[in-house]
Short mmCIF file of C-alpha atoms in Angstrom, two decimals:
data_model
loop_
_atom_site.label_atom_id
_atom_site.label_comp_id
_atom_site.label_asym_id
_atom_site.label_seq_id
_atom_site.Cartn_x
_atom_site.Cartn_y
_atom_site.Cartn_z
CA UNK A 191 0.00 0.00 0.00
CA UNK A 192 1.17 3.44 -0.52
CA UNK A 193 2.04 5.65 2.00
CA UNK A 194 2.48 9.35 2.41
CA UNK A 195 4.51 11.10 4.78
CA UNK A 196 4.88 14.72 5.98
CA UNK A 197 6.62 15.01 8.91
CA UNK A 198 6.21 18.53 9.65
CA UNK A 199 3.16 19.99 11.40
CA UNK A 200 4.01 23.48 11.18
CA UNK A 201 6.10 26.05 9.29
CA UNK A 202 6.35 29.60 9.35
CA UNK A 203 7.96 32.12 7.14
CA UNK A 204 8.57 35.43 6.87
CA UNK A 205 7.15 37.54 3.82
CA UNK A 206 9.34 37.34 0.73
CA UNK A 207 11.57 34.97 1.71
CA UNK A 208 11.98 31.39 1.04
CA UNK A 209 10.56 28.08 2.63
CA UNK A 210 10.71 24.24 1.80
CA UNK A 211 7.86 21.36 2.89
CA UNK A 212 9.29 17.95 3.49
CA UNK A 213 7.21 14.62 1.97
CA UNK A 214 8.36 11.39 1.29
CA UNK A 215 6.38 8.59 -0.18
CA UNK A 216 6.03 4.98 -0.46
CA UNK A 217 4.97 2.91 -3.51
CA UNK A 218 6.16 -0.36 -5.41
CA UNK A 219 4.99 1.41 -8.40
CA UNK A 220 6.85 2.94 -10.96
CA UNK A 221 4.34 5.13 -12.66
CA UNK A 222 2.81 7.37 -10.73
CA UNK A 223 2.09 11.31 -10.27
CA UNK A 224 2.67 13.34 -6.82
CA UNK A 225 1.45 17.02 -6.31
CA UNK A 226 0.97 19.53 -3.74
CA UNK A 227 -2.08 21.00 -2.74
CA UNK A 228 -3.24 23.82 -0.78
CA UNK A 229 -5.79 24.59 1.73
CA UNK A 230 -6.22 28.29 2.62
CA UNK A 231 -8.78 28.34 5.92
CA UNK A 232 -12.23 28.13 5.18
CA UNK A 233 -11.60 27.66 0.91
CA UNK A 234 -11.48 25.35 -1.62
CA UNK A 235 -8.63 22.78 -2.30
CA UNK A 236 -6.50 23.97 -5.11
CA UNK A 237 -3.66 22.07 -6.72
CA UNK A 238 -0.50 24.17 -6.29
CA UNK A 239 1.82 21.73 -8.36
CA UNK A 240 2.26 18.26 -9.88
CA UNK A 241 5.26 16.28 -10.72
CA UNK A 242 5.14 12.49 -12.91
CA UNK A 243 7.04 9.76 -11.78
CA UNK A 244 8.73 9.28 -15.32
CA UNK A 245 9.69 13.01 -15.94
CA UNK A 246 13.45 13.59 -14.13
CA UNK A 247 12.98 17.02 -14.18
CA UNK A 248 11.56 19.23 -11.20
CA UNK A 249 7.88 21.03 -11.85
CA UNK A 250 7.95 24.89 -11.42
CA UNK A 251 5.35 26.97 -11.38
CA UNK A 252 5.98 30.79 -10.81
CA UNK A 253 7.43 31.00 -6.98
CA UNK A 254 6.67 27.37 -6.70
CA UNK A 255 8.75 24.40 -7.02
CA UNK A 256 9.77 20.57 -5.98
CA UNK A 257 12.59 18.66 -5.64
CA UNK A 258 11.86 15.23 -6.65
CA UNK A 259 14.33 12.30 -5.92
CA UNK A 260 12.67 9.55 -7.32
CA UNK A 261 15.47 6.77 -5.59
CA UNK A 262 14.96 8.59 -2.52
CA UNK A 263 11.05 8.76 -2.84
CA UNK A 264 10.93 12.54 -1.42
CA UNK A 265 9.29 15.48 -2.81
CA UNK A 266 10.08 18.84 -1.32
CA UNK A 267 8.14 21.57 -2.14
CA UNK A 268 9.50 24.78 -2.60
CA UNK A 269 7.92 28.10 -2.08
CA UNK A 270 10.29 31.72 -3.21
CA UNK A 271 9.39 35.10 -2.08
CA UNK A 272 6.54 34.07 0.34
CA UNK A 273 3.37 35.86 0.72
CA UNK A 274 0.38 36.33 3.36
CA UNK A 275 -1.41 34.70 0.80
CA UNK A 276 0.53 31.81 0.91
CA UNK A 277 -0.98 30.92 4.24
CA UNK A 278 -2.23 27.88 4.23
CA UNK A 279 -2.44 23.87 4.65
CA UNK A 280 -0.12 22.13 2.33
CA UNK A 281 -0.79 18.70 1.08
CA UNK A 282 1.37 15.97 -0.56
CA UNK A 283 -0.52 13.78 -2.43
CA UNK A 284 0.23 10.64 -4.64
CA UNK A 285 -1.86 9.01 -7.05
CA UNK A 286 -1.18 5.59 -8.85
CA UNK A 287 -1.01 3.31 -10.10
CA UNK A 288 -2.63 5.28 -13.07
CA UNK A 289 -6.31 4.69 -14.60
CA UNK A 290 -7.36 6.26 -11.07
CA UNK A 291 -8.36 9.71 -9.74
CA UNK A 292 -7.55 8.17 -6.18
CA UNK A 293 -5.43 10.42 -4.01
CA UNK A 294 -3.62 9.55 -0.70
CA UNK A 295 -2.81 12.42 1.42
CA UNK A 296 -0.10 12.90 4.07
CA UNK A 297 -1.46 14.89 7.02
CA UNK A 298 -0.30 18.53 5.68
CA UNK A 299 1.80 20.78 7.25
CA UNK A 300 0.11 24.29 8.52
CA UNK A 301 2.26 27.20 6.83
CA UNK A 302 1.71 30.94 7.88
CA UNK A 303 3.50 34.01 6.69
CA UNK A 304 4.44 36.40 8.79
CA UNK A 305 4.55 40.04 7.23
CA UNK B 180 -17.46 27.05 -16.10
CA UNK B 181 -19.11 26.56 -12.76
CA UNK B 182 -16.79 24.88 -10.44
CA UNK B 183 -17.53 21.72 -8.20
CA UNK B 184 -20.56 22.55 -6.20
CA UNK B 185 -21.63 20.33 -3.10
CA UNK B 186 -24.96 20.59 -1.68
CA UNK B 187 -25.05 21.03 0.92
CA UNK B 188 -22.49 22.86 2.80
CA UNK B 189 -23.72 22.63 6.40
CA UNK B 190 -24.97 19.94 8.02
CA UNK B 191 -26.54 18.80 11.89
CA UNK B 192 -27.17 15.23 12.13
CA UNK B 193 -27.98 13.62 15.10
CA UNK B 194 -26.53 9.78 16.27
CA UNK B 195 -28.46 6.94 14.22
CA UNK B 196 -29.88 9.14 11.55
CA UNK B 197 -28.98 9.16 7.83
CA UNK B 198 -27.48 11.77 5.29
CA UNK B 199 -27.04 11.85 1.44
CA UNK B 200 -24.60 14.62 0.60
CA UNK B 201 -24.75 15.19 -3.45
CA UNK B 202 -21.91 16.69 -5.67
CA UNK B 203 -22.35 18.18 -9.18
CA UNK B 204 -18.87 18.05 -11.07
CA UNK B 205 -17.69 20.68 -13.31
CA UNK B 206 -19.57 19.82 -16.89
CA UNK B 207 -17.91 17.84 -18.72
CA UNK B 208 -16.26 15.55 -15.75
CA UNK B 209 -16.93 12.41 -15.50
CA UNK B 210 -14.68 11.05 -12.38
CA UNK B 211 -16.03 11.94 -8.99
CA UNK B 212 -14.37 11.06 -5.87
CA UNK B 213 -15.03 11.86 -2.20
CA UNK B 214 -13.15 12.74 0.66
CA UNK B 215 -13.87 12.41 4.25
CA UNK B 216 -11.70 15.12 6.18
CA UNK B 217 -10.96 15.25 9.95
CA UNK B 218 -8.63 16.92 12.01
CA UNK B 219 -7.28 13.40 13.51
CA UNK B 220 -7.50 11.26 10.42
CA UNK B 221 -6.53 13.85 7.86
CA UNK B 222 -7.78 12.91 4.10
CA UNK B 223 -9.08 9.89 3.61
CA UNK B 224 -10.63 8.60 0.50
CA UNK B 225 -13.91 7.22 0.16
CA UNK B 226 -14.94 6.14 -3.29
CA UNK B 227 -14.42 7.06 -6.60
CA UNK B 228 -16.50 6.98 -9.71
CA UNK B 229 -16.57 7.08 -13.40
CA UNK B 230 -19.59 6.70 -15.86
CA UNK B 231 -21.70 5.52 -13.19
CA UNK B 232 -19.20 2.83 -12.10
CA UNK B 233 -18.01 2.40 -8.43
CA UNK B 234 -14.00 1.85 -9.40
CA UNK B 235 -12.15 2.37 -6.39
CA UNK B 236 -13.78 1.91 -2.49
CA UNK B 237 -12.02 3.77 0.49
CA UNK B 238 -11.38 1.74 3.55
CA UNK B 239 -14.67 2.81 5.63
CA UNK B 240 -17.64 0.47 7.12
CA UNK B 241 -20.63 -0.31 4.58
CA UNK B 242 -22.64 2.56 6.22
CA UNK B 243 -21.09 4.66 4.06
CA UNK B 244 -22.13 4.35 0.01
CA UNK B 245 -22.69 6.35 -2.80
CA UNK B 246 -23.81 6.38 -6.67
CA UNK B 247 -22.97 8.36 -9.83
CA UNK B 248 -25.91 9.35 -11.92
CA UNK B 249 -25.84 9.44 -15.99
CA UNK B 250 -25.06 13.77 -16.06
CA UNK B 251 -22.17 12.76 -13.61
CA UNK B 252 -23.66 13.85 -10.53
CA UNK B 253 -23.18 11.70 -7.46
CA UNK B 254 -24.05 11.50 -4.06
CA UNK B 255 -23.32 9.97 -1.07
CA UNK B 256 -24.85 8.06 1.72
CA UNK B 257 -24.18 7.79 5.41
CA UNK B 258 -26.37 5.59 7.07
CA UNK B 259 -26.58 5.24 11.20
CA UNK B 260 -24.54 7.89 11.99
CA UNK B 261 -21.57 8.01 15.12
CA UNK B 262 -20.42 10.66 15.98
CA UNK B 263 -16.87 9.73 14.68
CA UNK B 264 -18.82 10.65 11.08
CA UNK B 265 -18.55 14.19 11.60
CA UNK B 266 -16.28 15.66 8.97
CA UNK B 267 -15.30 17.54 6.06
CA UNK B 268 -16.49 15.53 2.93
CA UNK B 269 -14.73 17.19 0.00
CA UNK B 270 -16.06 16.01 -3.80
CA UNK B 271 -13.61 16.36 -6.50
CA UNK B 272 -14.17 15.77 -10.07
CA UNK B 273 -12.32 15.16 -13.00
CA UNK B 274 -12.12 14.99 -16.96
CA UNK B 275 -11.32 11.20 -16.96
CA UNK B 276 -8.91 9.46 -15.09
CA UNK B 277 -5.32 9.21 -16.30
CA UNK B 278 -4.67 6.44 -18.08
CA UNK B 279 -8.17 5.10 -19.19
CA UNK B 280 -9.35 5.43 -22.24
CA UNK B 281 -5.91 6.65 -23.35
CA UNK B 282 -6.26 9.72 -21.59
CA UNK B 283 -2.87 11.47 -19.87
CA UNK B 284 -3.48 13.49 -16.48
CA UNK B 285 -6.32 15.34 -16.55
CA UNK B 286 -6.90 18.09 -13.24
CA UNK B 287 -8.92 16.82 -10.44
CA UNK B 288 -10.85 20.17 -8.65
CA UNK B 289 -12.66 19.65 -5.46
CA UNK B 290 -15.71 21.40 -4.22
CA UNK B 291 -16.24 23.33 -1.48
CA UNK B 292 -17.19 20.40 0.79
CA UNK B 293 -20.26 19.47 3.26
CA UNK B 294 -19.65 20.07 6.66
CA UNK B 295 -21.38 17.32 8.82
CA UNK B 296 -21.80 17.76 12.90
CA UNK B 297 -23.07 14.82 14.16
CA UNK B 298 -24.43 15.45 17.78
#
């Protein structure tokens, strides 16, 4: 069974500078997809970033971005120039084998920006 | 395009009594999955479903069920209710599942969710 781990509860960051979210996964499988989402309090679930197994090299988008170590099974998220905005839950997710929309979680980490 | 919607968003339930929770996808979608959502748990899935098809089941008790209807919509069911079911339950919906039917990844949005209190 896969497993996702994020073994930080809490971060905080100052605005405009840079922070990194720790996951690490565990599959058997060899094709498979792992994003980020985000939770801002009291809104929707939006998908911040994705990253597929096959593809060596890391996903950016804008001030966001992941370090993926396949070997290693982590995947770090990356966020530059941190705003209030940014404050949120952050969830590492993994879906696969493919032919599924199933997602497995890890238990977020609580990021706030400090101005 | 309308996003996920989930009817509806507040909920009181008390011990023992039932609740369907429904979830219109964006149109088009035809993958719905649900979510249950607690603070000591975390996200946990529940089903998913695809033209009307149950293909993947969540680890939960068979109180919990749900259906997909033929314009995608779904809902979910909740039978005898503990007080343990009081949650979060996020819907998210989309295009078609990677992988099936040739398809590559294809965004999954969620929905606002359904709170449920069960007292």
């Amino acid at each position: 069974a896969q497993t996702v781990t994020q073994s930080q509860p809490e971060m905080s960051v100052q605005e405009a500078e840079t922070v990194t979210l720790s996951c690490t996964y565990d599959t058997s499988e060899n094709n498979y997809y792992l994003f980020w989402y985000k939770q801002p309090p009291s809104r929707q679930m939006i998908l911040v970033i994705r990253q597929e197994a096959y593809k060596q090299q890391n996903a950016t988008e804008n001030r966001f971005s992941v370090n993926f170590q396949k070997a290693a099974k982590s995947f770090s998220l990356k966020i530059s120039d941190s705003q209030l905005g940014d404050t949120a839950m952050y969830f590492c997710a993994f879906m696969g084998p493919l032919n599924t929309d199933k997602l497995i979680f890890g238990t977020g980490t609580r990021l706030q920006v400090f101005p | 395009k309308a996003g996920v919607t989930q009817t509806p968003r507040y909920l009181i339930k008390t011990r023992g009594q039932q609740v369907t929770l429904s979830c219109s996808p964006i149109s088009g979608h035809r993958s719905v999955s649900w979510y249950q959502q607690t603070p000591g748990q975390g996200l946990q899935f529940l089903f998913e479903y695809f033209s009307e098809t149950q293909r993947n089941k969540g680890n939960f008790p068979g109180r919990f069920s749900g259906r997909q209807f033929s314009n995608s919509r779904s809902e979910m069911n909740v039978s005898t209710l503990e007080l343990g079911d009081s949650a979060l339950y996020l819907c998210a919906s989309s295009h078609v599942p990677p992988g099936l039917a040739g398809e590559s990844y294809n965004e999954q949005f969620f929905g606002p969710g359904t709170r449920l209190t069960v007292l």
